[in-house]
Amino acid sequence: MLKKLINLLKALNSNSHPGEIAHAVCLALLLGLIPKNNIIFYIVTVFCLFIRINKGAFILFTAIFSMLSHLFDPTLDAIGWWFLHISFLEPVFANLLEVPFVGFTHFNNTIVAGAIVSGLILYIPLYWLSRLAIWGIRSKLIPVMRKTKFIVALSKVPLIKKISKISAEV
């Protein structure tokens, strides 16, 4: 886990493409909102392992969004109820339930439906906010923090030296 965190910090400060980190944050939001007891969660996880995103950011933000997701359950429930009760889509949902293995997705659960709809709606705004945050961190925050007395003193601590040595090897 320490190597993943080091990789994330290196990626935020390196020349890696900010889009990879931003996509990782957005996919982590989608995955973090989806309840973990259905096959959609596992399908999205496997999909994320095969695409080019920052895996350290993906794991970290999935954990963060998963811990916070229970706070949004009432909202996700309301959004899912609204989506599942759109009159022209109800026959489609009824027919999908008759397809084998589609029931394992639990798409007819209001929280699952609300999480998917919310995650897809929030994807683009979160992508641009993440890219803006990465730009701010790289161009404004990191240069200022490197010069602070605290960081200079912290870099002299033996444990921090060891961590920086590990990060240089990774």
Short mmCIF file of N, CA and C in Angstrom, two decimals:
data_model
loop_
_atom_site.label_atom_id
_atom_site.label_comp_id
_atom_site.label_asym_id
_atom_site.label_seq_id
_atom_site.Cartn_x
_atom_site.Cartn_y
_atom_site.Cartn_z
N MET A 1 0.83 -1.19 0.00
CA MET A 1 0.00 0.00 0.00
C MET A 1 0.87 1.25 0.00
N LEU A 2 2.02 1.17 0.68
CA LEU A 2 2.92 2.32 0.72
C LEU A 2 3.46 2.63 -0.67
N LYS A 3 3.76 1.58 -1.45
CA LYS A 3 4.26 1.80 -2.80
C LYS A 3 3.19 2.44 -3.68
N LYS A 4 1.92 2.04 -3.50
CA LYS A 4 0.83 2.65 -4.28
C LYS A 4 0.69 4.12 -3.95
N LEU A 5 0.80 4.46 -2.67
CA LEU A 5 0.71 5.86 -2.25
C LEU A 5 1.89 6.66 -2.78
N ILE A 6 3.08 6.06 -2.74
CA ILE A 6 4.26 6.73 -3.28
C ILE A 6 4.09 6.94 -4.79
N ASN A 7 3.56 5.91 -5.48
CA ASN A 7 3.33 6.05 -6.92
C ASN A 7 2.35 7.16 -7.22
N LEU A 8 1.31 7.29 -6.39
CA LEU A 8 0.33 8.36 -6.60
C LEU A 8 0.99 9.72 -6.42
N LEU A 9 1.76 9.88 -5.36
CA LEU A 9 2.43 11.15 -5.13
C LEU A 9 3.42 11.47 -6.23
N LYS A 10 4.13 10.45 -6.72
CA LYS A 10 5.05 10.67 -7.82
C LYS A 10 4.30 11.05 -9.09
N ALA A 11 3.16 10.40 -9.32
CA ALA A 11 2.39 10.70 -10.53
C ALA A 11 1.84 12.11 -10.51
N LEU A 12 1.43 12.56 -9.34
CA LEU A 12 0.91 13.92 -9.24
C LEU A 12 1.99 14.95 -9.54
N ASN A 13 3.23 14.60 -9.28
CA ASN A 13 4.32 15.55 -9.45
C ASN A 13 5.17 15.26 -10.69
N SER A 14 4.88 14.20 -11.39
CA SER A 14 5.73 13.83 -12.52
C SER A 14 5.13 14.34 -13.83
N ASN A 15 5.73 13.92 -14.91
CA ASN A 15 5.27 14.34 -16.23
C ASN A 15 4.22 13.40 -16.79
N SER A 16 3.67 12.50 -15.97
CA SER A 16 2.61 11.62 -16.46
C SER A 16 1.40 12.46 -16.83
N HIS A 17 0.64 11.95 -17.74
CA HIS A 17 -0.48 12.71 -18.28
C HIS A 17 -1.56 12.91 -17.20
N PRO A 18 -2.00 14.13 -17.00
CA PRO A 18 -3.02 14.39 -15.97
C PRO A 18 -4.34 13.68 -16.25
N GLY A 19 -4.60 13.38 -17.53
CA GLY A 19 -5.84 12.69 -17.88
C GLY A 19 -5.92 11.29 -17.28
N GLU A 20 -4.78 10.61 -17.16
CA GLU A 20 -4.77 9.28 -16.57
C GLU A 20 -5.19 9.33 -15.10
N ILE A 21 -4.73 10.34 -14.40
CA ILE A 21 -5.10 10.50 -12.99
C ILE A 21 -6.55 10.92 -12.88
N ALA A 22 -6.98 11.84 -13.74
CA ALA A 22 -8.36 12.32 -13.69
C ALA A 22 -9.35 11.21 -14.02
N HIS A 23 -9.04 10.38 -15.01
CA HIS A 23 -9.91 9.24 -15.31
C HIS A 23 -9.95 8.26 -14.15
N ALA A 24 -8.81 8.07 -13.49
CA ALA A 24 -8.77 7.17 -12.34
C ALA A 24 -9.68 7.68 -11.22
N VAL A 25 -9.67 8.98 -10.98
CA VAL A 25 -10.54 9.56 -9.95
C VAL A 25 -12.01 9.37 -10.32
N CYS A 26 -12.35 9.60 -11.58
CA CYS A 26 -13.74 9.49 -12.02
C CYS A 26 -14.24 8.04 -11.96
N LEU A 27 -13.42 7.12 -12.41
CA LEU A 27 -13.80 5.70 -12.33
C LEU A 27 -13.87 5.23 -10.88
N ALA A 28 -13.02 5.78 -10.03
CA ALA A 28 -13.08 5.45 -8.61
C ALA A 28 -14.39 5.96 -7.99
N LEU A 29 -14.85 7.13 -8.43
CA LEU A 29 -16.14 7.61 -7.94
C LEU A 29 -17.26 6.66 -8.33
N LEU A 30 -17.27 6.26 -9.60
CA LEU A 30 -18.29 5.33 -10.06
C LEU A 30 -18.24 4.03 -9.28
N LEU A 31 -17.05 3.51 -9.10
CA LEU A 31 -16.88 2.24 -8.38
C LEU A 31 -17.17 2.39 -6.89
N GLY A 32 -16.81 3.53 -6.33
CA GLY A 32 -17.05 3.76 -4.91
C GLY A 32 -18.52 3.89 -4.57
N LEU A 33 -19.32 4.43 -5.50
CA LEU A 33 -20.74 4.60 -5.24
C LEU A 33 -21.53 3.31 -5.41
N ILE A 34 -21.08 2.43 -6.29
CA ILE A 34 -21.80 1.18 -6.56
C ILE A 34 -21.66 0.25 -5.36
N PRO A 35 -22.78 -0.31 -4.87
CA PRO A 35 -22.68 -1.31 -3.79
C PRO A 35 -21.81 -2.50 -4.21
N LYS A 36 -21.10 -3.05 -3.26
CA LYS A 36 -20.09 -4.07 -3.56
C LYS A 36 -20.66 -5.48 -3.70
N ASN A 37 -21.95 -5.65 -3.60
CA ASN A 37 -22.54 -6.99 -3.60
C ASN A 37 -23.16 -7.38 -4.94
N ASN A 38 -22.75 -6.75 -6.03
CA ASN A 38 -23.31 -7.14 -7.32
C ASN A 38 -22.23 -7.25 -8.37
N ILE A 39 -22.58 -7.83 -9.49
CA ILE A 39 -21.59 -8.13 -10.52
C ILE A 39 -21.13 -6.88 -11.27
N ILE A 40 -21.90 -5.80 -11.26
CA ILE A 40 -21.48 -4.56 -11.93
C ILE A 40 -20.19 -4.04 -11.29
N PHE A 41 -20.10 -4.13 -9.97
CA PHE A 41 -18.89 -3.69 -9.27
C PHE A 41 -17.67 -4.45 -9.79
N TYR A 42 -17.80 -5.76 -9.94
CA TYR A 42 -16.67 -6.58 -10.37
C TYR A 42 -16.34 -6.37 -11.84
N ILE A 43 -17.35 -6.16 -12.67
CA ILE A 43 -17.11 -5.90 -14.09
C ILE A 43 -16.36 -4.57 -14.27
N VAL A 44 -16.79 -3.54 -13.56
CA VAL A 44 -16.12 -2.24 -13.65
C VAL A 44 -14.70 -2.34 -13.11
N THR A 45 -14.50 -3.09 -12.03
CA THR A 45 -13.15 -3.27 -11.48
C THR A 45 -12.22 -3.92 -12.48
N VAL A 46 -12.66 -5.00 -13.10
CA VAL A 46 -11.83 -5.70 -14.08
C VAL A 46 -11.57 -4.79 -15.28
N PHE A 47 -12.58 -4.05 -15.71
CA PHE A 47 -12.40 -3.10 -16.82
C PHE A 47 -11.31 -2.08 -16.48
N CYS A 48 -11.34 -1.58 -15.26
CA CYS A 48 -10.37 -0.56 -14.84
C CYS A 48 -8.95 -1.11 -14.76
N LEU A 49 -8.81 -2.40 -14.53
CA LEU A 49 -7.47 -2.99 -14.47
C LEU A 49 -6.82 -3.09 -15.83
N PHE A 50 -7.63 -3.07 -16.90
CA PHE A 50 -7.09 -3.25 -18.24
C PHE A 50 -6.97 -1.96 -19.04
N ILE A 51 -7.40 -0.85 -18.50
CA ILE A 51 -7.27 0.41 -19.22
C ILE A 51 -6.12 1.22 -18.64
N ARG A 52 -5.70 2.21 -19.36
CA ARG A 52 -4.54 3.01 -18.94
C ARG A 52 -5.01 4.15 -18.04
N ILE A 53 -4.95 3.89 -16.75
CA ILE A 53 -5.21 4.91 -15.74
C ILE A 53 -4.14 4.76 -14.67
N ASN A 54 -4.06 5.73 -13.81
CA ASN A 54 -3.12 5.65 -12.70
C ASN A 54 -3.72 4.73 -11.64
N LYS A 55 -3.15 3.55 -11.49
CA LYS A 55 -3.72 2.53 -10.59
C LYS A 55 -3.62 2.96 -9.12
N GLY A 56 -2.56 3.68 -8.75
CA GLY A 56 -2.43 4.15 -7.36
C GLY A 56 -3.55 5.11 -7.01
N ALA A 57 -3.81 6.07 -7.89
CA ALA A 57 -4.91 7.02 -7.66
C ALA A 57 -6.24 6.29 -7.66
N PHE A 58 -6.39 5.31 -8.55
CA PHE A 58 -7.63 4.56 -8.64
C PHE A 58 -7.93 3.83 -7.33
N ILE A 59 -6.94 3.14 -6.79
CA ILE A 59 -7.14 2.39 -5.54
C ILE A 59 -7.41 3.33 -4.37
N LEU A 60 -6.62 4.39 -4.28
CA LEU A 60 -6.77 5.33 -3.18
C LEU A 60 -8.15 6.00 -3.20
N PHE A 61 -8.54 6.52 -4.35
CA PHE A 61 -9.83 7.22 -4.43
C PHE A 61 -11.02 6.27 -4.37
N THR A 62 -10.86 5.03 -4.83
CA THR A 62 -11.94 4.05 -4.66
C THR A 62 -12.19 3.80 -3.18
N ALA A 63 -11.12 3.68 -2.41
CA ALA A 63 -11.26 3.49 -0.97
C ALA A 63 -11.93 4.71 -0.32
N ILE A 64 -11.50 5.90 -0.72
CA ILE A 64 -12.09 7.12 -0.14
C ILE A 64 -13.57 7.23 -0.49
N PHE A 65 -13.90 7.06 -1.77
CA PHE A 65 -15.30 7.18 -2.18
C PHE A 65 -16.16 6.06 -1.60
N SER A 66 -15.59 4.88 -1.42
CA SER A 66 -16.35 3.77 -0.81
C SER A 66 -16.68 4.07 0.64
N MET A 67 -15.73 4.69 1.35
CA MET A 67 -15.99 5.03 2.75
C MET A 67 -17.04 6.13 2.87
N LEU A 68 -17.11 7.01 1.89
CA LEU A 68 -18.07 8.12 1.94
C LEU A 68 -19.41 7.80 1.30
N SER A 69 -19.51 6.68 0.59
CA SER A 69 -20.71 6.40 -0.21
C SER A 69 -21.97 6.24 0.63
N HIS A 70 -21.84 5.73 1.85
CA HIS A 70 -23.04 5.54 2.66
C HIS A 70 -23.71 6.87 3.01
N LEU A 71 -22.96 7.96 2.96
CA LEU A 71 -23.55 9.27 3.22
C LEU A 71 -24.49 9.70 2.10
N PHE A 72 -24.28 9.15 0.91
CA PHE A 72 -25.07 9.54 -0.25
C PHE A 72 -26.17 8.55 -0.58
N ASP A 73 -26.34 7.51 0.22
CA ASP A 73 -27.36 6.49 -0.07
C ASP A 73 -28.78 7.06 -0.21
N PRO A 74 -29.22 7.97 0.66
CA PRO A 74 -30.58 8.51 0.45
C PRO A 74 -30.73 9.24 -0.89
N THR A 75 -29.71 9.97 -1.28
CA THR A 75 -29.76 10.68 -2.57
C THR A 75 -29.71 9.69 -3.72
N LEU A 76 -28.82 8.70 -3.63
CA LEU A 76 -28.73 7.69 -4.68
C LEU A 76 -30.03 6.90 -4.79
N ASP A 77 -30.66 6.64 -3.66
CA ASP A 77 -31.94 5.93 -3.65
C ASP A 77 -33.01 6.74 -4.39
N ALA A 78 -33.07 8.03 -4.14
CA ALA A 78 -34.06 8.89 -4.80
C ALA A 78 -33.80 8.98 -6.30
N ILE A 79 -32.52 9.13 -6.68
CA ILE A 79 -32.18 9.20 -8.10
C ILE A 79 -32.48 7.88 -8.80
N GLY A 80 -32.15 6.77 -8.15
CA GLY A 80 -32.44 5.45 -8.71
C GLY A 80 -33.93 5.19 -8.84
N TRP A 81 -34.71 5.60 -7.84
CA TRP A 81 -36.16 5.42 -7.92
C TRP A 81 -36.72 6.23 -9.09
N TRP A 82 -36.24 7.46 -9.23
CA TRP A 82 -36.69 8.29 -10.35
C TRP A 82 -36.34 7.64 -11.68
N PHE A 83 -35.09 7.14 -11.82
CA PHE A 83 -34.64 6.55 -13.07
C PHE A 83 -35.41 5.27 -13.40
N LEU A 84 -35.64 4.43 -12.40
CA LEU A 84 -36.33 3.16 -12.65
C LEU A 84 -37.82 3.34 -12.91
N HIS A 85 -38.35 4.51 -12.58
CA HIS A 85 -39.78 4.76 -12.81
C HIS A 85 -40.04 5.71 -13.98
N ILE A 86 -39.08 5.87 -14.86
CA ILE A 86 -39.33 6.61 -16.11
C ILE A 86 -40.22 5.72 -16.96
N SER A 87 -41.38 6.24 -17.33
CA SER A 87 -42.43 5.39 -17.93
C SER A 87 -42.00 4.68 -19.21
N PHE A 88 -41.27 5.34 -20.10
CA PHE A 88 -40.92 4.67 -21.35
C PHE A 88 -39.79 3.66 -21.18
N LEU A 89 -39.08 3.67 -20.04
CA LEU A 89 -38.02 2.70 -19.79
C LEU A 89 -38.50 1.48 -19.00
N GLU A 90 -39.67 1.56 -18.38
CA GLU A 90 -40.15 0.43 -17.56
C GLU A 90 -40.27 -0.87 -18.34
N PRO A 91 -40.79 -0.86 -19.59
CA PRO A 91 -40.82 -2.13 -20.34
C PRO A 91 -39.42 -2.68 -20.63
N VAL A 92 -38.46 -1.79 -20.85
CA VAL A 92 -37.08 -2.23 -21.10
C VAL A 92 -36.53 -2.92 -19.86
N PHE A 93 -36.75 -2.32 -18.69
CA PHE A 93 -36.27 -2.92 -17.45
C PHE A 93 -36.97 -4.25 -17.18
N ALA A 94 -38.25 -4.34 -17.48
CA ALA A 94 -38.98 -5.60 -17.29
C ALA A 94 -38.42 -6.69 -18.20
N ASN A 95 -38.12 -6.34 -19.44
CA ASN A 95 -37.55 -7.33 -20.37
C ASN A 95 -36.12 -7.72 -19.96
N LEU A 96 -35.35 -6.77 -19.43
CA LEU A 96 -33.99 -7.10 -18.99
C LEU A 96 -33.98 -8.11 -17.85
N LEU A 97 -34.98 -8.05 -16.99
CA LEU A 97 -35.04 -9.00 -15.88
C LEU A 97 -35.25 -10.43 -16.35
N GLU A 98 -35.78 -10.60 -17.55
CA GLU A 98 -36.00 -11.94 -18.08
C GLU A 98 -34.76 -12.52 -18.74
N VAL A 99 -33.75 -11.70 -18.99
CA VAL A 99 -32.51 -12.17 -19.60
C VAL A 99 -31.68 -12.88 -18.53
N PRO A 100 -31.17 -14.09 -18.86
CA PRO A 100 -30.35 -14.80 -17.87
C PRO A 100 -29.13 -14.00 -17.43
N PHE A 101 -28.80 -14.07 -16.19
CA PHE A 101 -27.64 -13.44 -15.55
C PHE A 101 -27.73 -11.93 -15.41
N VAL A 102 -28.69 -11.28 -16.01
CA VAL A 102 -28.83 -9.84 -15.85
C VAL A 102 -29.31 -9.53 -14.42
N GLY A 103 -30.04 -10.45 -13.83
CA GLY A 103 -30.49 -10.26 -12.46
C GLY A 103 -29.35 -10.13 -11.46
N PHE A 104 -28.18 -10.73 -11.79
CA PHE A 104 -27.03 -10.61 -10.90
C PHE A 104 -26.50 -9.19 -10.81
N THR A 105 -26.85 -8.35 -11.77
CA THR A 105 -26.38 -6.97 -11.74
C THR A 105 -27.13 -6.13 -10.71
N HIS A 106 -28.30 -6.58 -10.30
CA HIS A 106 -29.14 -5.85 -9.35
C HIS A 106 -29.43 -4.43 -9.85
N PHE A 107 -29.55 -4.29 -11.19
CA PHE A 107 -29.80 -2.96 -11.75
C PHE A 107 -31.14 -2.40 -11.30
N ASN A 108 -32.05 -3.28 -10.89
CA ASN A 108 -33.36 -2.83 -10.45
C ASN A 108 -33.38 -2.37 -8.99
N ASN A 109 -32.25 -2.44 -8.32
CA ASN A 109 -32.10 -1.88 -6.98
C ASN A 109 -31.93 -0.37 -7.14
N THR A 110 -32.69 0.40 -6.37
CA THR A 110 -32.68 1.85 -6.56
C THR A 110 -31.31 2.47 -6.26
N ILE A 111 -30.60 1.93 -5.28
CA ILE A 111 -29.28 2.48 -4.95
C ILE A 111 -28.27 2.16 -6.05
N VAL A 112 -28.34 0.95 -6.61
CA VAL A 112 -27.44 0.59 -7.70
C VAL A 112 -27.72 1.46 -8.92
N ALA A 113 -28.99 1.59 -9.27
CA ALA A 113 -29.35 2.43 -10.42
C ALA A 113 -28.96 3.88 -10.19
N GLY A 114 -29.20 4.38 -8.98
CA GLY A 114 -28.84 5.76 -8.66
C GLY A 114 -27.34 5.97 -8.69
N ALA A 115 -26.57 4.97 -8.24
CA ALA A 115 -25.11 5.09 -8.25
C ALA A 115 -24.58 5.12 -9.67
N ILE A 116 -25.12 4.29 -10.53
CA ILE A 116 -24.66 4.26 -11.92
C ILE A 116 -25.01 5.56 -12.63
N VAL A 117 -26.25 6.00 -12.48
CA VAL A 117 -26.68 7.25 -13.13
C VAL A 117 -25.88 8.43 -12.59
N SER A 118 -25.72 8.50 -11.27
CA SER A 118 -24.97 9.62 -10.67
C SER A 118 -23.51 9.59 -11.09
N GLY A 119 -22.91 8.41 -11.10
CA GLY A 119 -21.51 8.29 -11.50
C GLY A 119 -21.29 8.72 -12.94
N LEU A 120 -22.23 8.35 -13.81
CA LEU A 120 -22.09 8.73 -15.21
C LEU A 120 -22.33 10.23 -15.42
N ILE A 121 -23.26 10.79 -14.68
CA ILE A 121 -23.54 12.23 -14.79
C ILE A 121 -22.36 13.04 -14.24
N LEU A 122 -21.76 12.59 -13.14
CA LEU A 122 -20.67 13.33 -12.50
C LEU A 122 -19.31 13.10 -13.15
N TYR A 123 -19.22 12.17 -14.09
CA TYR A 123 -17.93 11.80 -14.66
C TYR A 123 -17.23 12.99 -15.31
N ILE A 124 -17.88 13.68 -16.21
CA ILE A 124 -17.24 14.77 -16.95
C ILE A 124 -16.91 15.96 -16.05
N PRO A 125 -17.85 16.44 -15.20
CA PRO A 125 -17.44 17.54 -14.31
C PRO A 125 -16.30 17.17 -13.37
N LEU A 126 -16.33 15.95 -12.82
CA LEU A 126 -15.25 15.52 -11.93
C LEU A 126 -13.93 15.38 -12.68
N TYR A 127 -14.00 14.96 -13.94
CA TYR A 127 -12.79 14.84 -14.76
C TYR A 127 -12.11 16.20 -14.88
N TRP A 128 -12.87 17.22 -15.22
CA TRP A 128 -12.29 18.56 -15.40
C TRP A 128 -11.84 19.16 -14.07
N LEU A 129 -12.59 18.91 -13.00
CA LEU A 129 -12.15 19.38 -11.69
C LEU A 129 -10.85 18.69 -11.26
N SER A 130 -10.74 17.41 -11.55
CA SER A 130 -9.52 16.67 -11.20
C SER A 130 -8.33 17.19 -11.99
N ARG A 131 -8.52 17.44 -13.27
CA ARG A 131 -7.42 17.98 -14.08
C ARG A 131 -7.01 19.36 -13.59
N LEU A 132 -8.00 20.17 -13.21
CA LEU A 132 -7.70 21.50 -12.67
C LEU A 132 -6.93 21.38 -11.35
N ALA A 133 -7.34 20.44 -10.50
CA ALA A 133 -6.65 20.23 -9.22
C ALA A 133 -5.22 19.74 -9.45
N ILE A 134 -5.03 18.85 -10.40
CA ILE A 134 -3.68 18.34 -10.69
C ILE A 134 -2.80 19.48 -11.20
N TRP A 135 -3.35 20.31 -12.07
CA TRP A 135 -2.59 21.46 -12.57
C TRP A 135 -2.22 22.38 -11.40
N GLY A 136 -3.17 22.64 -10.51
CA GLY A 136 -2.89 23.50 -9.36
C GLY A 136 -1.84 22.92 -8.44
N ILE A 137 -1.93 21.63 -8.21
CA ILE A 137 -0.95 20.97 -7.34
C ILE A 137 0.43 21.02 -7.97
N ARG A 138 0.51 20.69 -9.26
CA ARG A 138 1.82 20.65 -9.92
C ARG A 138 2.44 22.03 -10.09
N SER A 139 1.65 23.01 -10.46
CA SER A 139 2.25 24.30 -10.80
C SER A 139 2.32 25.27 -9.63
N LYS A 140 1.43 25.15 -8.66
CA LYS A 140 1.38 26.14 -7.58
C LYS A 140 1.81 25.57 -6.23
N LEU A 141 1.23 24.44 -5.85
CA LEU A 141 1.42 23.95 -4.49
C LEU A 141 2.79 23.29 -4.27
N ILE A 142 3.20 22.41 -5.17
CA ILE A 142 4.45 21.66 -4.99
C ILE A 142 5.66 22.59 -4.91
N PRO A 143 5.81 23.57 -5.82
CA PRO A 143 6.99 24.44 -5.69
C PRO A 143 7.03 25.23 -4.39
N VAL A 144 5.88 25.64 -3.89
CA VAL A 144 5.83 26.38 -2.63
C VAL A 144 6.16 25.47 -1.46
N MET A 145 5.61 24.25 -1.48
CA MET A 145 5.83 23.33 -0.36
C MET A 145 7.27 22.86 -0.27
N ARG A 146 7.95 22.73 -1.40
CA ARG A 146 9.35 22.27 -1.37
C ARG A 146 10.26 23.24 -0.62
N LYS A 147 9.88 24.49 -0.58
CA LYS A 147 10.73 25.51 0.03
C LYS A 147 10.40 25.77 1.50
N THR A 148 9.35 25.15 2.03
CA THR A 148 8.98 25.41 3.42
C THR A 148 9.99 24.78 4.37
N LYS A 149 10.14 25.38 5.52
CA LYS A 149 11.08 24.89 6.52
C LYS A 149 10.69 23.49 7.01
N PHE A 150 9.40 23.25 7.10
CA PHE A 150 8.91 21.95 7.57
C PHE A 150 9.34 20.83 6.63
N ILE A 151 9.16 21.02 5.34
CA ILE A 151 9.52 19.99 4.36
C ILE A 151 11.04 19.80 4.33
N VAL A 152 11.79 20.88 4.41
CA VAL A 152 13.26 20.77 4.43
C VAL A 152 13.70 19.98 5.67
N ALA A 153 13.11 20.27 6.83
CA ALA A 153 13.46 19.54 8.05
C ALA A 153 12.98 18.09 7.98
N LEU A 154 11.81 17.89 7.41
CA LEU A 154 11.25 16.54 7.29
C LEU A 154 12.10 15.67 6.38
N SER A 155 12.69 16.26 5.37
CA SER A 155 13.51 15.47 4.44
C SER A 155 14.79 14.96 5.09
N LYS A 156 15.13 15.46 6.25
CA LYS A 156 16.33 15.01 6.96
C LYS A 156 16.05 13.85 7.92
N VAL A 157 14.79 13.50 8.12
CA VAL A 157 14.41 12.38 9.01
C VAL A 157 14.78 11.07 8.32
N PRO A 158 15.39 10.11 9.04
CA PRO A 158 15.84 8.86 8.41
C PRO A 158 14.71 8.06 7.75
N LEU A 159 13.53 8.00 8.36
CA LEU A 159 12.43 7.26 7.76
C LEU A 159 12.01 7.88 6.43
N ILE A 160 11.98 9.19 6.38
CA ILE A 160 11.62 9.89 5.15
C ILE A 160 12.69 9.65 4.08
N LYS A 161 13.94 9.62 4.48
CA LYS A 161 15.01 9.32 3.53
C LYS A 161 14.82 7.92 2.94
N LYS A 162 14.42 6.98 3.80
CA LYS A 162 14.19 5.61 3.35
C LYS A 162 13.03 5.56 2.37
N ILE A 163 11.95 6.28 2.67
CA ILE A 163 10.79 6.30 1.78
C ILE A 163 11.17 6.92 0.43
N SER A 164 11.95 8.00 0.47
CA SER A 164 12.37 8.62 -0.79
C SER A 164 13.28 7.69 -1.58
N LYS A 165 14.07 6.87 -0.88
CA LYS A 165 14.91 5.90 -1.57
C LYS A 165 14.05 4.83 -2.24
N ILE A 166 13.01 4.39 -1.54
CA ILE A 166 12.07 3.41 -2.13
C ILE A 166 11.39 4.01 -3.35
N SER A 167 10.97 5.28 -3.24
CA SER A 167 10.29 5.91 -4.37
C SER A 167 11.22 6.10 -5.55
N ALA A 168 12.50 6.26 -5.31
CA ALA A 168 13.45 6.39 -6.41
C ALA A 168 13.63 5.07 -7.14
N GLU A 169 13.46 3.96 -6.40
CA GLU A 169 13.59 2.63 -7.00
C GLU A 169 12.36 2.24 -7.79
N VAL A 170 11.21 2.76 -7.37
CA VAL A 170 9.94 2.39 -8.02
C VAL A 170 9.79 3.08 -9.29
#
